[in-house]
Tab-separated table of C-alpha atoms in Angstrom:
chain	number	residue	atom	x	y	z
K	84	UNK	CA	9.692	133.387	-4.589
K	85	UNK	CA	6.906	130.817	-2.903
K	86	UNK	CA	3.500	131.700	-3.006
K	87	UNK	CA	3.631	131.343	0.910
K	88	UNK	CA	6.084	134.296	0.990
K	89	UNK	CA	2.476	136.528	0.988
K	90	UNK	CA	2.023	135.317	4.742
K	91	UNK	CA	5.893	136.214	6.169
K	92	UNK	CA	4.460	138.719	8.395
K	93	UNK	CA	2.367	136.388	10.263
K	94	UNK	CA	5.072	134.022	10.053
K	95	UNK	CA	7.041	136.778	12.100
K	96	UNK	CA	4.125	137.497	14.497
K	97	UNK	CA	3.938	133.207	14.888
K	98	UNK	CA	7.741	133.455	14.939
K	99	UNK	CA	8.167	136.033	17.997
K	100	UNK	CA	5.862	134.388	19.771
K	101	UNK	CA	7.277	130.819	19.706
K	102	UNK	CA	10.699	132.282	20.650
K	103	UNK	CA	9.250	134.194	23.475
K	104	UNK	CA	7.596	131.290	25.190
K	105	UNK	CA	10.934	129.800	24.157
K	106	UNK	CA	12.742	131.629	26.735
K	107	UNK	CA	10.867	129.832	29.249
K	108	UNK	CA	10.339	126.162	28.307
K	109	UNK	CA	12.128	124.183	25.423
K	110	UNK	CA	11.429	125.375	21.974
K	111	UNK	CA	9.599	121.773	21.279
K	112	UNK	CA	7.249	122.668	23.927
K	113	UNK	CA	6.596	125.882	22.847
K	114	UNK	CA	5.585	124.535	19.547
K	115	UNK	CA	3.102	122.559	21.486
K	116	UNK	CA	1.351	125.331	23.855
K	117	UNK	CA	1.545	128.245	20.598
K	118	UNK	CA	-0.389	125.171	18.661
K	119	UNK	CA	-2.753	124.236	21.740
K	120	UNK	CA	-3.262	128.814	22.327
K	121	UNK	CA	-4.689	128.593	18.809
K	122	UNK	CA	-6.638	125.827	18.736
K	123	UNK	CA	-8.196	127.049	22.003
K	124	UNK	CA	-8.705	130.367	20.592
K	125	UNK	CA	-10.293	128.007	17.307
K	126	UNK	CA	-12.929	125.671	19.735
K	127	UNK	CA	-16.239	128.311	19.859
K	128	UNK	CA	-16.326	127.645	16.168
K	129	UNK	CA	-16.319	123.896	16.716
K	130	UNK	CA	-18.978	124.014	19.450
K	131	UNK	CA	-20.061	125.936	16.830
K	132	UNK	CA	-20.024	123.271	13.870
K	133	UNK	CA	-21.496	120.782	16.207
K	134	UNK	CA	-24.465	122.471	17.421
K	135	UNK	CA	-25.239	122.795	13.592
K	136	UNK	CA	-24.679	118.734	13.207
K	137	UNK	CA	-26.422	118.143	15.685
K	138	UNK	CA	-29.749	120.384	13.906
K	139	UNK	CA	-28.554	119.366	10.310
K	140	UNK	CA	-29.280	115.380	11.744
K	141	UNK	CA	-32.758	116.054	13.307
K	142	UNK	CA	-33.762	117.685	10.160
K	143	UNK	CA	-32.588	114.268	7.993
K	144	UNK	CA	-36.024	112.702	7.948
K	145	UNK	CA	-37.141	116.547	5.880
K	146	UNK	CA	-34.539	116.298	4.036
K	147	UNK	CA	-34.878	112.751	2.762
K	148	UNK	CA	-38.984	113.699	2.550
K	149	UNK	CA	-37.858	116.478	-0.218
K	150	UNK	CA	-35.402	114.087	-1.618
K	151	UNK	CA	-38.567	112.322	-2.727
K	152	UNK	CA	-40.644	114.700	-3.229
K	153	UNK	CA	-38.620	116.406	-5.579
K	154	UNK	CA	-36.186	113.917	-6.974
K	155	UNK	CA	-37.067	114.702	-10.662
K	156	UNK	CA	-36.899	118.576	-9.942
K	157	UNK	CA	-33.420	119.229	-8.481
K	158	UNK	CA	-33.539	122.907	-9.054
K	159	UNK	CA	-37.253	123.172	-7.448
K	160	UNK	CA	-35.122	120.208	-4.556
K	161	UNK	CA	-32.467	122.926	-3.892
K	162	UNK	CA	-34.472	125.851	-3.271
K	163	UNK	CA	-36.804	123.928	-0.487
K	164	UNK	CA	-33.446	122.745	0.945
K	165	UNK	CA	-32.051	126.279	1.558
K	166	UNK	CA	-35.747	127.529	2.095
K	167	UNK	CA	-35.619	124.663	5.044
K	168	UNK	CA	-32.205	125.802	6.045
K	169	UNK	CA	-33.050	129.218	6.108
K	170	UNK	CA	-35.960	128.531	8.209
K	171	UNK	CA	-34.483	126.391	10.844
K	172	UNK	CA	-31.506	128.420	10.926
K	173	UNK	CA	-29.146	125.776	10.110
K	174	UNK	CA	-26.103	126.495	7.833
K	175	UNK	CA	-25.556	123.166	5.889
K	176	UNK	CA	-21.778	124.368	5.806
K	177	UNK	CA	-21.200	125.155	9.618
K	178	UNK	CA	-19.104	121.360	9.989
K	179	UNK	CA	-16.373	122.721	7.295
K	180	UNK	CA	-15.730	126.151	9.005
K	181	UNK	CA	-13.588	125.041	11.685
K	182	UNK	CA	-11.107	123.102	9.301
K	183	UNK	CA	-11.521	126.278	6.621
K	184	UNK	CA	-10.448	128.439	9.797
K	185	UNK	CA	-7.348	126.322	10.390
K	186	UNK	CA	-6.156	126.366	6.707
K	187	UNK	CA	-4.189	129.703	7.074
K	188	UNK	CA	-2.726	128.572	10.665
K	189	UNK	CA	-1.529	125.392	9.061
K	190	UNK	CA	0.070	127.492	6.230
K	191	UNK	CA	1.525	129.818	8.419
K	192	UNK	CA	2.902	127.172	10.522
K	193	UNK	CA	4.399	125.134	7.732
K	194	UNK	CA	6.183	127.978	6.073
K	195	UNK	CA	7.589	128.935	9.480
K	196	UNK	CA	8.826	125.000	10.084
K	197	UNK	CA	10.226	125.038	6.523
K	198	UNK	CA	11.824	128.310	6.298
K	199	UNK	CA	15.166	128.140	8.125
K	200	UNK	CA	15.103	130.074	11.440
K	201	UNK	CA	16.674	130.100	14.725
K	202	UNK	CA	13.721	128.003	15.879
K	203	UNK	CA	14.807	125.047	14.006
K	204	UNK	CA	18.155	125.094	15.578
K	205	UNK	CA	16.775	123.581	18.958
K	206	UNK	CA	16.429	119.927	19.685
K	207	UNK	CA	13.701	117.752	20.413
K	208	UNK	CA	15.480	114.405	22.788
K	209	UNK	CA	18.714	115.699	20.321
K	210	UNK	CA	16.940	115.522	17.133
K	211	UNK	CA	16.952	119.273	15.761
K	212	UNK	CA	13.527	120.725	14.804
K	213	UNK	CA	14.723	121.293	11.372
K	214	UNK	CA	15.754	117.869	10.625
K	215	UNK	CA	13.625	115.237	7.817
K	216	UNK	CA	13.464	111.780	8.560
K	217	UNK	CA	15.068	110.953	5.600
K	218	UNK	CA	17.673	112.745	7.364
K	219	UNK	CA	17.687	110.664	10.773
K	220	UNK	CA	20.915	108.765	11.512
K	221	UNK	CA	21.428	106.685	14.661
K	222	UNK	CA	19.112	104.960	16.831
K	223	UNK	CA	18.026	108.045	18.811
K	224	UNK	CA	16.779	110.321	16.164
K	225	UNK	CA	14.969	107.168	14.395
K	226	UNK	CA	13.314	106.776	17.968
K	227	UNK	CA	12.164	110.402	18.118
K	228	UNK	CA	10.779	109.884	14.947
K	229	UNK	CA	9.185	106.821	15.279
K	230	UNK	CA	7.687	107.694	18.415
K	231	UNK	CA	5.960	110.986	16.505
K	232	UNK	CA	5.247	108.643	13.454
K	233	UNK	CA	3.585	106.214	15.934
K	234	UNK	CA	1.365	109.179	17.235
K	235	UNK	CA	0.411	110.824	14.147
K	236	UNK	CA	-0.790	106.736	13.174
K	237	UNK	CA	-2.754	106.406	16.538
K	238	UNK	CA	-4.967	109.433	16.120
K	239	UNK	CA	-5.481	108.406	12.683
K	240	UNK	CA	-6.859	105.006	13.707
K	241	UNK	CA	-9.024	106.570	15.965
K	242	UNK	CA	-10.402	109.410	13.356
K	243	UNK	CA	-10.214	105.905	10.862
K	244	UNK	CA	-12.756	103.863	12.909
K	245	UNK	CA	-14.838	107.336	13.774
K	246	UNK	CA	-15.415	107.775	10.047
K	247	UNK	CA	-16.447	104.478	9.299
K	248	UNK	CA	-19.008	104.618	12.122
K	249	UNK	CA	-20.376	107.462	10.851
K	250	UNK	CA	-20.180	106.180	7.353
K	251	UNK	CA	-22.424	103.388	8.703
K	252	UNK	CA	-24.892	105.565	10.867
K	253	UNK	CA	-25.382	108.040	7.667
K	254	UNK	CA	-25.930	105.209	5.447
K	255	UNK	CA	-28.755	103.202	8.186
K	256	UNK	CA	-30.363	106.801	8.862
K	257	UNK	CA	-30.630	106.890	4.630
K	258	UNK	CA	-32.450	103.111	5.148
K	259	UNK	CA	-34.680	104.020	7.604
K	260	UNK	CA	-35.868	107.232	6.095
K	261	UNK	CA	-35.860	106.268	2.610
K	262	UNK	CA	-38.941	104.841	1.176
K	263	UNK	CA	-37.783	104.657	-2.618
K	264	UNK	CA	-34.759	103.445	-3.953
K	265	UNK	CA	-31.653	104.044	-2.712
K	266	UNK	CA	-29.787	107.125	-3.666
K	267	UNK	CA	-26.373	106.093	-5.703
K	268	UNK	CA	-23.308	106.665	-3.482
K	269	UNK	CA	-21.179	109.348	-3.936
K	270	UNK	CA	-18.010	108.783	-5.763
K	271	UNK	CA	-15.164	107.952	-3.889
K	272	UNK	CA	-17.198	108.199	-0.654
K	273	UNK	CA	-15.695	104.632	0.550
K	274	UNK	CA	-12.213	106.726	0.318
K	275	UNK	CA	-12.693	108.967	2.409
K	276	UNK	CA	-11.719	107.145	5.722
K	277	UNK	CA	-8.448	106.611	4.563
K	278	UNK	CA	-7.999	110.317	4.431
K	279	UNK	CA	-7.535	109.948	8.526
K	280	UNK	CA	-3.810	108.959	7.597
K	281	UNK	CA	-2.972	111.699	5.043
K	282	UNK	CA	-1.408	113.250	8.338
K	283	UNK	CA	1.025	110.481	8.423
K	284	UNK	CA	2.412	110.663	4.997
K	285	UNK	CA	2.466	114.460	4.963
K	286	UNK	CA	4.919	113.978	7.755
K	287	UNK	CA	7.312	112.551	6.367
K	288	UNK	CA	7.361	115.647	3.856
K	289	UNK	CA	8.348	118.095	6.370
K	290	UNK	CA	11.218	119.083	9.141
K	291	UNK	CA	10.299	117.433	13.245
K	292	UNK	CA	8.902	120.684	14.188
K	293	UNK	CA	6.376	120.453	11.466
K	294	UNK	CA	5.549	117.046	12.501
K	295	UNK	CA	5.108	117.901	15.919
K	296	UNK	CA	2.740	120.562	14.944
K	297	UNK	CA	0.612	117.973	13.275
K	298	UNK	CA	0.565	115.261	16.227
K	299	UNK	CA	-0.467	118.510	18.396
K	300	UNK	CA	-3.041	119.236	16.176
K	301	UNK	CA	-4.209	115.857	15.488
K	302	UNK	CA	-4.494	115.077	19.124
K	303	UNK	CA	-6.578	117.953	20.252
K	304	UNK	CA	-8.929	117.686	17.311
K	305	UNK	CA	-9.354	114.009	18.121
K	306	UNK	CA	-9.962	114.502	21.491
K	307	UNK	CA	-12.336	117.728	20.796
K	308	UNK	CA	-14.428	115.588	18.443
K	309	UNK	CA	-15.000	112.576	21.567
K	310	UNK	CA	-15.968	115.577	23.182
K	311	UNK	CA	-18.613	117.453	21.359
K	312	UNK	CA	-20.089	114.397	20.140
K	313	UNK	CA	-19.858	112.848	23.111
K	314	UNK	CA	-23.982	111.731	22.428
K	315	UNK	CA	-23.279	110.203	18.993
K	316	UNK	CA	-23.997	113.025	16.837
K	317	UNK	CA	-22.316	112.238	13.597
K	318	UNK	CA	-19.218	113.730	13.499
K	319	UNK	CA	-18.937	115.974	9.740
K	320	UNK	CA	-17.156	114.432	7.080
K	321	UNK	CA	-14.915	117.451	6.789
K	322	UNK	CA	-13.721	117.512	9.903
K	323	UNK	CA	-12.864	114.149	10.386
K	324	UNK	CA	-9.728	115.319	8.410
K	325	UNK	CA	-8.801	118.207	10.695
């Protein structure tokens, strides 16, 4: 038995309501608006997480002041950080809830687009829902998937370049406010941008309803980022993967 079976009975809830907007528009689309309903439902925790970027960059200059100060102390460095924190009333974690939040929806989604059900018996342009691209066969199903493929890769170009600008801003703000040496980077940090595509290879993992779940996704978090930092907040490094 999958570890996954522990969440069949919001699969069913996610399942019934799918099919019921199913009776209305094509299954595909369905997939779209339940996916868009929840993310909705999701965006007061990403005004949320943005508000606290936004208060979590003014207070860089403190922080890098108690970097100094306390560079040889990093047990005395913590507790002014979350005395700081605590003070402002700025969670240092707020960026990471909205993609936490979205970890059971994705896993609830995933086991219902790779568990076979009625759902994946529809067709999106004649390619079913349930089908793999390793599956596809005949110019028309490679086209559907190509066409998704092609999506997923967009929005991770744009959440690509995003990163690296903020990469860049984080690492000017350090110049500007340091006046000591240079803190060593963190491991792997350069890596991280490539992370915008991990979309694009987990889709070729899973069934075309899954993958349209993901361009869905992708899309509206892209677009909800250009959005709430609009003013050129950095975006958080965690969500840059949502």
């Amino acid at each position: 038995m999958s570890v996954l079976a522990v969440l069949d009975p919001a699969v069913a809830v996610a399942h019934a309501v799918v099919a019921a907007v199913a009776h209305l528009v094509p299954t595909a689309l369905a997939i779209v608006l339940f996916t868009v309903a929840v993310r909705l439902a999701l965006h007061p925790l990403a005004r949320a997480a943005a508000r606290g970027e936004r208060a979590r960059a003014r207070l860089a200059p403190k922080v890098a002041a108690l970097q100094r100060k306390h560079r040889d102390r990093p047990e005395r460095l913590r507790e002014a950080l979350a005395e700081m924190y605590r003070k402002e009333q700025v969670s240092p974690f707020a960026g990471c809830l909205p993609v936490l939040v979205q970890i059971p929806f994705f896993s609830v989604m995933y086991r219902l687009f790779t568990t076979p059900n009625d759902l994946l018996d529809h067709t999106l342009f004649g390619v079913p829902l349930g089908l793999h691209v390793t599956g596809a066969q005949g110019a028309g199903q490679w086209a559907v998937f190509g066409v998704l493929f092609a999506g997923l890769a967009a929005v991770g170009v744009v959440n690509f370049r995003r990163a690296r600008r903020t990469a860049a801003a984080a690492a000017a703000a350090t110049a500007a406010t340091a006046a000591t040496a240079q803190p060593a980077p963190q491991p792997g940090a350069g890596l991280l941008p490539y992370l915008s595509f991990g979309s694009v290879l987990f889709a070729a993992l899973v069934p075309v309803a899954a993958v349209l779940y993901l361009l869905t996704t992708g899309v509206w978090s892209a677009a909800e980022r250009a959005w709430l930092y609009r003013d050129g907040t950095p975006v958080p490094a965690a969500a840059m993967m949502g």
